Short mmCIF file of C-alpha atoms and ligand atoms in Angstrom, two decimals:
data_model
loop_
_atom_site.label_atom_id
_atom_site.label_comp_id
_atom_site.label_asym_id
_atom_site.label_seq_id
_atom_site.Cartn_x
_atom_site.Cartn_y
_atom_site.Cartn_z
CA UNK A 12 77.85 123.55 130.19
CA UNK A 13 76.81 122.68 126.61
CA UNK A 14 80.08 121.58 125.26
CA UNK A 15 79.83 118.49 122.94
CA UNK A 16 81.29 116.53 120.12
CA UNK A 17 80.46 117.32 116.42
CA UNK A 18 77.49 115.39 114.77
CA UNK A 19 80.03 113.66 112.64
CA UNK A 20 81.81 112.15 115.64
CA UNK A 21 79.91 108.73 115.53
CA UNK A 22 81.12 108.21 112.16
CA UNK A 23 84.69 107.59 113.15
CA UNK A 24 84.15 105.36 116.25
CA UNK A 25 86.88 102.65 116.24
CA UNK A 26 86.54 100.65 113.09
CA UNK A 27 86.08 96.83 113.20
CA UNK A 28 89.64 96.51 111.74
CA UNK A 29 91.09 98.29 114.70
CA UNK A 30 88.78 96.62 117.34
CA UNK A 31 89.92 93.22 116.11
CA UNK A 32 93.69 94.35 116.19
CA UNK A 33 92.92 95.37 120.01
CA UNK A 34 91.43 91.99 120.62
CA UNK A 35 94.34 90.27 118.85
CA UNK A 36 96.91 92.18 121.08
CA UNK A 37 94.75 90.86 124.28
CA UNK A 38 94.84 87.25 122.92
CA UNK A 39 98.39 87.29 121.85
CA UNK A 40 97.31 86.37 118.45
CA UNK A 41 98.49 86.70 114.86
CA UNK A 42 96.93 89.71 113.27
CA UNK A 43 95.42 88.71 110.01
CA UNK A 44 92.79 91.59 110.46
CA UNK A 45 94.77 94.55 109.63
CA UNK A 46 96.15 95.18 105.88
CA UNK A 47 99.57 95.73 107.11
CA UNK A 48 102.18 94.23 104.82
CA UNK A 49 105.18 93.17 106.98
CA UNK A 50 107.51 92.58 104.12
CA UNK A 51 110.89 94.28 104.09
CA UNK A 52 111.21 98.09 102.66
CA UNK A 53 113.42 97.82 99.45
CA UNK A 54 116.80 99.23 100.13
CA UNK A 55 116.70 102.02 97.57
CA UNK A 56 113.71 103.54 99.24
CA UNK A 57 115.25 103.19 102.92
CA UNK A 58 118.55 104.39 101.94
CA UNK A 59 117.06 107.19 99.72
CA UNK A 60 115.29 108.66 102.65
CA UNK A 61 118.08 108.39 105.03
CA UNK A 62 120.23 110.12 102.42
CA UNK A 63 117.80 112.75 101.92
CA UNK A 64 117.69 113.41 105.66
CA UNK A 65 121.57 113.64 105.76
CA UNK A 66 121.49 115.98 102.99
CA UNK A 67 119.02 118.31 104.84
CA UNK A 68 115.94 117.65 102.84
CA UNK A 69 113.71 118.12 106.03
CA UNK A 70 111.55 121.23 105.54
CA UNK A 71 108.14 121.62 103.99
CA UNK A 72 107.73 120.73 100.31
CA UNK A 73 105.72 122.49 97.59
CA UNK A 74 102.02 122.03 98.12
CA UNK A 75 101.81 119.16 95.71
CA UNK A 76 105.14 117.42 96.67
CA UNK A 77 108.79 117.30 95.80
CA UNK A 78 109.60 117.38 92.11
CA UNK A 79 111.61 114.25 92.33
CA UNK A 80 108.49 112.29 93.43
CA UNK A 81 106.11 113.84 91.09
CA UNK A 82 108.51 113.21 88.18
CA UNK A 83 109.02 109.56 89.40
CA UNK A 84 105.30 108.98 89.62
CA UNK A 85 104.58 110.40 86.19
CA UNK A 86 107.17 108.39 84.57
CA UNK A 87 106.29 105.12 86.31
CA UNK A 88 102.63 105.86 85.48
CA UNK A 89 103.77 106.36 81.73
CA UNK A 90 105.66 103.08 81.75
CA UNK A 91 102.64 101.03 83.18
CA UNK A 92 99.75 102.60 81.40
CA UNK A 93 101.22 104.44 78.34
CA UNK A 94 99.65 107.72 79.51
CA UNK A 95 101.66 110.94 79.19
CA UNK A 96 101.39 112.51 82.76
CA UNK A 97 102.94 115.89 83.29
CA UNK A 98 104.58 116.02 86.72
CA UNK A 99 104.15 119.72 86.71
CA UNK A 100 100.43 119.85 87.26
CA UNK A 101 98.93 116.59 86.85
CA UNK A 102 100.53 114.76 90.11
CA UNK A 103 99.63 115.78 93.80
CA UNK A 104 101.46 114.01 96.42
CA UNK A 105 99.50 113.48 99.56
CA UNK A 106 99.49 111.84 102.97
CA UNK A 107 99.04 108.46 101.48
CA UNK A 108 96.04 107.40 99.07
CA UNK A 109 93.91 108.16 102.17
CA UNK A 110 95.09 111.90 102.07
CA UNK A 111 94.80 111.90 98.20
CA UNK A 112 91.15 110.72 98.35
CA UNK A 113 90.10 112.94 101.22
CA UNK A 114 91.59 115.94 99.31
CA UNK A 115 89.78 115.06 96.16
CA UNK A 116 86.41 114.76 97.94
CA UNK A 117 86.99 118.24 99.53
CA UNK A 118 88.13 119.64 96.11
CA UNK A 119 85.32 118.09 93.83
CA UNK A 120 82.29 117.23 95.83
CA UNK A 121 79.77 118.99 97.84
CA UNK A 122 77.48 118.25 100.78
CA UNK A 123 74.12 116.64 99.51
CA UNK A 124 76.18 115.05 96.35
CA UNK A 125 75.74 111.18 95.82
CA UNK A 126 78.55 108.81 94.84
CA UNK A 127 78.10 105.42 93.50
CA UNK A 128 80.16 102.77 95.28
CA UNK A 129 80.59 99.11 94.72
CA UNK A 130 80.02 96.86 97.71
CA UNK A 131 81.67 95.03 99.46
CA UNK A 132 83.57 98.38 99.78
CA UNK A 133 86.65 99.93 101.64
CA UNK A 134 85.18 101.52 104.77
CA UNK A 135 87.34 104.59 104.53
CA UNK A 136 85.86 105.49 101.36
CA UNK A 137 82.44 105.53 102.93
CA UNK A 138 83.24 107.37 106.06
CA UNK A 139 85.59 109.95 104.40
CA UNK A 140 82.44 110.78 102.14
CA UNK A 141 79.88 110.60 104.99
CA UNK A 142 82.07 113.17 107.09
CA UNK A 143 81.64 115.78 104.11
CA UNK A 144 77.80 114.97 103.94
CA UNK A 145 78.10 112.99 100.79
CA UNK A 146 75.85 109.96 100.40
CA UNK A 147 77.10 106.67 99.00
CA UNK A 148 74.62 104.89 96.54
CA UNK A 149 75.61 101.04 96.58
CA UNK A 150 75.93 98.71 93.71
CA UNK A 151 76.33 95.11 94.99
CA UNK A 152 78.94 92.88 93.36
CA UNK A 153 77.51 89.50 93.14
CA UNK A 154 79.88 86.40 94.02
CA UNK A 155 81.35 84.37 92.76
CA UNK A 156 82.87 86.85 90.26
CA UNK A 157 81.66 89.97 92.12
CA UNK A 158 79.96 90.94 88.91
CA UNK A 159 77.37 93.76 88.37
CA UNK A 160 74.88 94.80 85.75
CA UNK A 161 74.34 97.95 83.84
CA UNK A 162 70.86 98.16 85.24
CA UNK A 163 72.25 98.03 88.91
CA UNK A 164 74.28 100.91 87.95
CA UNK A 165 71.57 102.93 86.34
CA UNK A 166 69.09 101.99 89.21
CA UNK A 167 71.69 103.76 91.69
CA UNK A 168 71.76 107.18 89.67
CA UNK A 169 69.79 110.06 90.89
CA UNK A 170 69.85 113.77 89.70
CA UNK A 171 72.46 114.28 92.64
CA UNK A 172 75.01 111.76 91.48
CA UNK A 173 78.33 113.35 90.84
CA UNK A 174 80.85 110.37 90.98
CA UNK A 175 81.59 106.70 90.92
CA UNK A 176 84.15 105.12 93.01
CA UNK A 177 86.19 102.04 91.80
CA UNK A 178 88.87 100.04 93.70
CA UNK A 179 90.73 97.75 91.34
CA UNK A 180 92.05 95.33 92.58
CA UNK A 181 89.59 95.63 95.56
CA UNK A 182 89.72 95.42 99.02
CA UNK A 183 88.19 93.31 100.55
CA UNK A 184 86.92 91.23 97.57
CA UNK A 185 90.36 90.93 95.52
CA UNK A 186 88.22 91.82 92.44
CA UNK A 187 90.11 92.80 89.35
CA UNK A 188 87.76 94.87 87.11
CA UNK A 189 88.01 93.45 83.54
CA UNK A 190 88.13 95.48 80.26
CA UNK A 191 84.42 94.86 79.63
CA UNK A 192 83.42 96.03 82.97
CA UNK A 193 85.52 99.05 82.74
CA UNK A 194 83.92 99.96 79.45
CA UNK A 195 80.48 99.64 80.96
CA UNK A 196 81.67 101.83 83.84
CA UNK A 197 83.10 104.33 81.31
CA UNK A 198 79.97 104.57 79.24
CA UNK A 199 78.09 105.19 82.38
CA UNK A 200 80.36 107.76 83.72
CA UNK A 201 80.17 109.43 80.38
CA UNK A 202 76.29 109.11 80.12
CA UNK A 203 75.67 110.94 83.58
CA UNK A 204 78.65 113.02 83.26
CA UNK A 205 80.41 111.60 86.51
CA UNK A 206 83.94 111.86 88.03
CA UNK A 207 85.55 108.46 88.25
CA UNK A 208 87.52 108.16 91.57
CA UNK A 209 89.86 105.23 91.09
CA UNK A 210 91.81 103.83 94.08
CA UNK A 211 94.49 101.65 92.74
CA UNK A 212 96.71 101.12 95.66
CA UNK A 213 96.93 97.36 94.89
CA UNK A 214 97.64 97.90 91.22
CA UNK A 215 100.75 95.68 91.20
CA UNK A 216 99.09 92.81 93.13
CA UNK A 217 97.19 91.05 90.35
CA UNK A 218 97.26 87.22 90.08
CA UNK A 219 96.90 84.44 87.45
CA UNK A 220 98.16 86.44 84.59
CA UNK A 221 95.11 88.84 84.79
CA UNK A 222 96.12 92.43 84.02
CA UNK A 223 95.34 95.54 86.10
CA UNK A 224 93.38 98.26 83.90
CA UNK A 225 93.52 101.92 84.77
CA UNK A 226 90.08 103.58 83.98
CA UNK A 227 92.18 106.54 82.88
CA UNK A 228 93.39 104.60 79.88
CA UNK A 229 89.97 103.98 78.41
CA UNK A 230 89.03 106.35 75.41
CA UNK A 231 87.60 109.59 76.90
CA UNK A 232 88.17 108.89 80.37
CA UNK A 233 91.20 111.04 80.96
CA UNK A 234 89.72 114.25 81.91
CA UNK A 235 86.87 112.72 84.27
CA UNK A 236 89.36 110.19 86.05
CA UNK A 237 90.96 110.84 89.51
CA UNK A 238 93.53 108.10 89.69
CA UNK A 239 94.54 107.62 93.31
CA UNK A 240 97.39 105.28 94.46
CA UNK A 241 100.41 105.20 96.89
CA UNK A 242 103.48 103.57 98.02
CA UNK A 243 102.31 102.13 101.42
CA UNK A 244 101.60 98.60 99.96
CA UNK A 245 104.13 98.32 97.12
CA UNK A 246 107.02 99.32 99.22
CA UNK A 247 105.80 98.05 102.62
CA UNK A 248 105.89 101.60 103.99
CA UNK A 249 102.38 101.87 105.59
CA UNK A 250 103.71 104.22 108.21
CA UNK A 251 105.42 106.79 105.81
CA UNK A 252 102.05 108.22 104.61
CA UNK A 253 103.02 108.77 100.87
CA UNK A 254 100.32 108.56 98.21
CA UNK A 255 99.11 110.58 95.33
CA UNK A 256 96.37 111.60 92.91
CA UNK A 257 96.81 112.02 89.00
CA UNK A 258 94.54 113.75 87.13
CA UNK A 259 93.68 116.64 84.78
CA UNK A 260 95.37 119.95 85.98
CA UNK A 261 92.12 121.52 86.51
CA UNK A 262 91.32 119.19 89.30
CA UNK A 263 94.86 118.67 90.49
CA UNK A 264 95.26 122.29 91.53
CA UNK A 265 92.41 122.26 93.96
CA UNK A 266 93.18 118.75 95.09
CA UNK A 267 96.68 120.02 95.83
CA UNK A 268 95.31 123.15 97.72
CA UNK A 269 93.17 120.95 99.92
CA UNK A 270 96.03 118.63 100.59
CA UNK A 271 98.17 121.54 101.70
CA UNK A 272 95.38 122.81 103.82
CA UNK A 273 94.81 119.39 105.77
CA UNK A 274 98.44 118.13 105.64
CA UNK A 275 100.79 120.82 104.53
CA UNK A 276 102.95 118.12 102.84
CA UNK A 277 103.90 114.70 102.96
CA UNK A 278 107.32 113.98 104.88
CA UNK A 279 109.94 115.55 102.69
CA UNK A 280 112.84 112.95 102.98
CA UNK A 281 110.48 110.19 102.73
CA UNK A 282 109.34 111.55 99.37
CA UNK A 283 112.87 111.32 98.10
CA UNK A 284 113.10 107.70 99.34
CA UNK A 285 109.81 106.84 97.50
CA UNK A 286 111.10 108.59 94.26
CA UNK A 287 114.31 106.72 94.44
CA UNK A 288 112.49 103.41 94.62
CA UNK A 289 110.07 104.42 91.69
CA UNK A 290 112.88 105.41 89.68
CA UNK A 291 115.27 102.36 90.23
CA UNK A 292 113.05 99.30 90.73
CA UNK A 293 111.97 97.75 87.71
CA UNK A 294 109.06 95.46 86.49
CA UNK A 295 110.93 92.42 88.07
CA UNK A 296 110.59 93.97 91.51
CA UNK A 297 106.76 94.37 90.99
CA UNK A 298 106.27 90.87 89.59
CA UNK A 299 108.22 89.30 92.48
CA UNK A 300 105.89 90.67 95.15
CA UNK A 301 102.80 90.03 93.01
CA UNK A 302 104.35 86.42 92.66
CA UNK A 303 104.92 85.99 96.40
CA UNK A 304 101.36 87.21 97.30
CA UNK A 305 99.89 84.70 94.88
CA UNK A 306 101.84 81.89 96.29
CA UNK A 307 100.63 82.85 99.86
CA UNK A 308 97.14 83.40 98.58
CA UNK A 309 97.09 79.77 97.38
CA UNK A 310 98.41 78.33 100.62
CA UNK A 311 96.17 80.43 102.74
CA UNK A 312 92.91 79.59 100.73
CA UNK A 313 93.80 76.08 100.73
CA UNK A 314 93.93 76.19 104.49
CA UNK A 315 90.68 77.81 104.61
CA UNK A 316 89.17 75.22 102.49
CA UNK A 317 90.50 72.34 104.74
CA UNK A 318 88.89 73.88 107.74
CA UNK A 319 85.38 74.41 106.06
CA UNK A 320 85.58 78.22 105.76
CA UNK A 321 85.11 78.57 102.06
CA UNK A 322 87.25 81.32 100.54
CA UNK A 323 86.45 83.56 97.59
CA UNK A 324 89.74 83.18 96.06
CA UNK A 325 90.90 86.75 95.08
CA UNK A 326 92.11 87.88 91.82
CA UNK A 327 94.39 90.60 93.25
CA UNK A 328 95.30 92.67 96.33
CA UNK A 329 96.04 90.50 99.56
CA UNK A 330 92.75 89.75 101.29
CA UNK A 331 90.44 87.00 101.07
CA UNK A 332 86.77 87.01 101.99
CA UNK A 333 85.68 83.72 103.44
CA UNK A 334 82.49 82.28 104.31
CA UNK A 335 82.33 81.70 108.16
CA UNK A 336 78.68 80.75 108.49
CA UNK A 337 79.69 77.37 109.80
CA UNK A 338 81.11 79.07 113.03
CA UNK A 339 78.83 79.56 115.95
CA UNK A 340 77.32 82.83 116.48
CA UNK A 341 74.58 85.05 115.15
CA UNK A 342 76.63 87.90 113.61
CA UNK A 343 79.88 88.07 111.83
CA UNK A 344 81.36 89.81 114.56
CA UNK A 345 80.35 87.07 117.20
CA UNK A 346 81.80 84.34 114.66
CA UNK A 347 85.01 86.28 114.18
CA UNK A 348 85.55 86.48 117.95
CA UNK A 349 84.88 82.67 118.31
CA UNK A 350 87.43 82.10 115.91
CA UNK A 351 89.98 84.31 117.68
CA UNK A 352 89.21 82.72 120.94
CA UNK A 353 89.78 79.14 119.35
CA UNK A 354 92.69 79.82 117.30
CA UNK A 355 94.30 83.19 118.08
CA UNK A 356 93.72 84.54 114.64
CA UNK A 357 91.83 87.63 114.20
CA UNK A 358 89.81 88.54 110.92
CA UNK A 359 87.64 91.37 110.31
CA UNK A 360 83.81 90.65 110.41
CA UNK A 361 82.29 90.89 106.97
CA UNK A 362 79.78 93.43 108.07
CA UNK A 363 82.44 96.12 107.96
CA UNK A 364 82.37 95.98 104.19
CA UNK A 365 78.56 96.15 103.61
CA UNK A 366 75.77 98.35 104.58
CA UNK A 367 73.24 95.41 104.63
CA UNK A 368 73.13 92.12 106.18
CA UNK A 369 75.19 90.35 103.34
CA UNK A 370 78.43 90.59 105.48
CA UNK A 371 77.32 88.67 108.43
CA UNK A 372 78.35 85.25 106.99
CA UNK A 373 81.79 86.71 105.88
CA UNK A 374 85.18 87.41 107.19
CA UNK A 375 88.21 89.09 105.67
CA UNK A 376 91.85 87.79 106.31
CA UNK A 377 94.93 89.30 105.13
CA UNK A 378 97.54 86.93 103.95
CA UNK A 379 100.44 89.67 103.41
CA UNK A 380 102.58 88.31 106.09
CA UNK A 381 106.21 86.95 106.34
CA UNK A 382 106.00 83.16 105.46
CA UNK A 383 106.79 82.00 108.95
CA UNK A 384 104.20 84.20 110.40
CA UNK A 385 101.72 82.98 107.97
CA UNK A 386 102.43 79.38 108.48
CA UNK A 387 102.00 79.88 112.26
CA UNK A 388 98.52 81.37 111.59
CA UNK A 389 97.67 78.66 109.10
CA UNK A 390 98.67 75.95 111.87
CA UNK A 391 96.45 77.84 114.31
CA UNK A 392 93.48 77.92 112.08
CA UNK A 393 93.80 74.18 111.52
CA UNK A 394 93.20 73.65 115.18
CA UNK A 395 89.60 74.46 114.26
CA UNK A 396 89.10 71.07 112.73
CA UNK A 397 90.98 68.93 115.13
N1 PLP B 409 92.92 102.20 99.75
C1 PLP B 409 92.52 101.04 99.98
C2 PLP B 409 91.78 100.30 99.00
C3 PLP B 409 93.02 100.31 100.98
O1 PLP B 409 92.99 99.11 101.09
C4 PLP B 409 94.00 100.88 101.79
C5 PLP B 409 94.89 100.35 103.06
O2 PLP B 409 94.37 99.34 103.53
C6 PLP B 409 94.29 102.35 101.62
C7 PLP B 409 93.66 103.03 100.49
C8 PLP B 409 95.28 103.24 102.30
O3 PLP B 409 96.38 103.64 101.77
P1 PLP B 409 97.40 104.79 102.13
O4 PLP B 409 98.39 103.88 103.35
O5 PLP B 409 98.30 105.08 101.13
O6 PLP B 409 96.77 105.84 102.90
#
């Protein structure tokens, strides 16, 4: 018998993040490894979905999503960025930001293409591309400000480069790209005629008065930018699988067709719930969760400092990368397992976010937890120094 799995199978072996969650369950620990926000779902979103089910909105939707959600996404994007988005051709609703990104890669990139990626990176971006035979070209962000140079970007380009990926605010570093950096990226994309894929799933979690900048708002960037975001994080509905791409209609149509091929559609009544949330929740709602995450960031980073796991204090999103080199072990994974054994708190080994050895002294913690859970986790971590 010569049956076998595909060549791409090894790419999707259990991720470090899921591995640590399994270890966490075994140790009955408090999971700060997975980026699951356990805050309550807003009433407008939950009730909107329930009412939609009761009204019989339970069947397939149009390939690019329900009109109500496309319209709500376009209007909200307009409110926050000033861009004029046409809901009838520029918005594609998909199965999470993950579905939107995969569909965009299927629609716009070919096997053998290369894409510039900043590291530390979000692993799904890399593996999604690798599964399609697309090669990442890494540009390393240098701490403490996770900065990069124009030279590093230029060094990463070859004749096969077709796109650059941006994630702002970023997972895992919490970097918020500023306007100057964004202009450098815009000039670079223009000079090399690249698509800009931008994952803005944490767009509303930006701290210390910093501003989130959407690359699509920079002069000349509208046509080449594929803006990807979703509702998982902002409405705490990671299991609902709702996200979207916003872009030029010429790209939106094929992205929508691939999303249809892979997912058919995102859950119809849940789209209505999300539309209801987007249409009714104002800037105060977004500010309040951002403030909540900022307060938790401060508490959590202070705890890490106390126990000598120096954090890179994030500017946005809800993770912190911390220096775990003081823990026993040769690799980030060994150190993370030691921490789990000693405290019952799992984190993600930094090696999950770098292609080279830079991550071996780092670990990522997610602080988007209900306050009592976070307090319990911080108390457990303090055991390290006692
Ligand atoms: N993009 C980034 C950068 C993430 O960190 C995550 C989740 O952790 C996602 C996308 C997943 O988003 P979704 O649930 O909308 O697929």
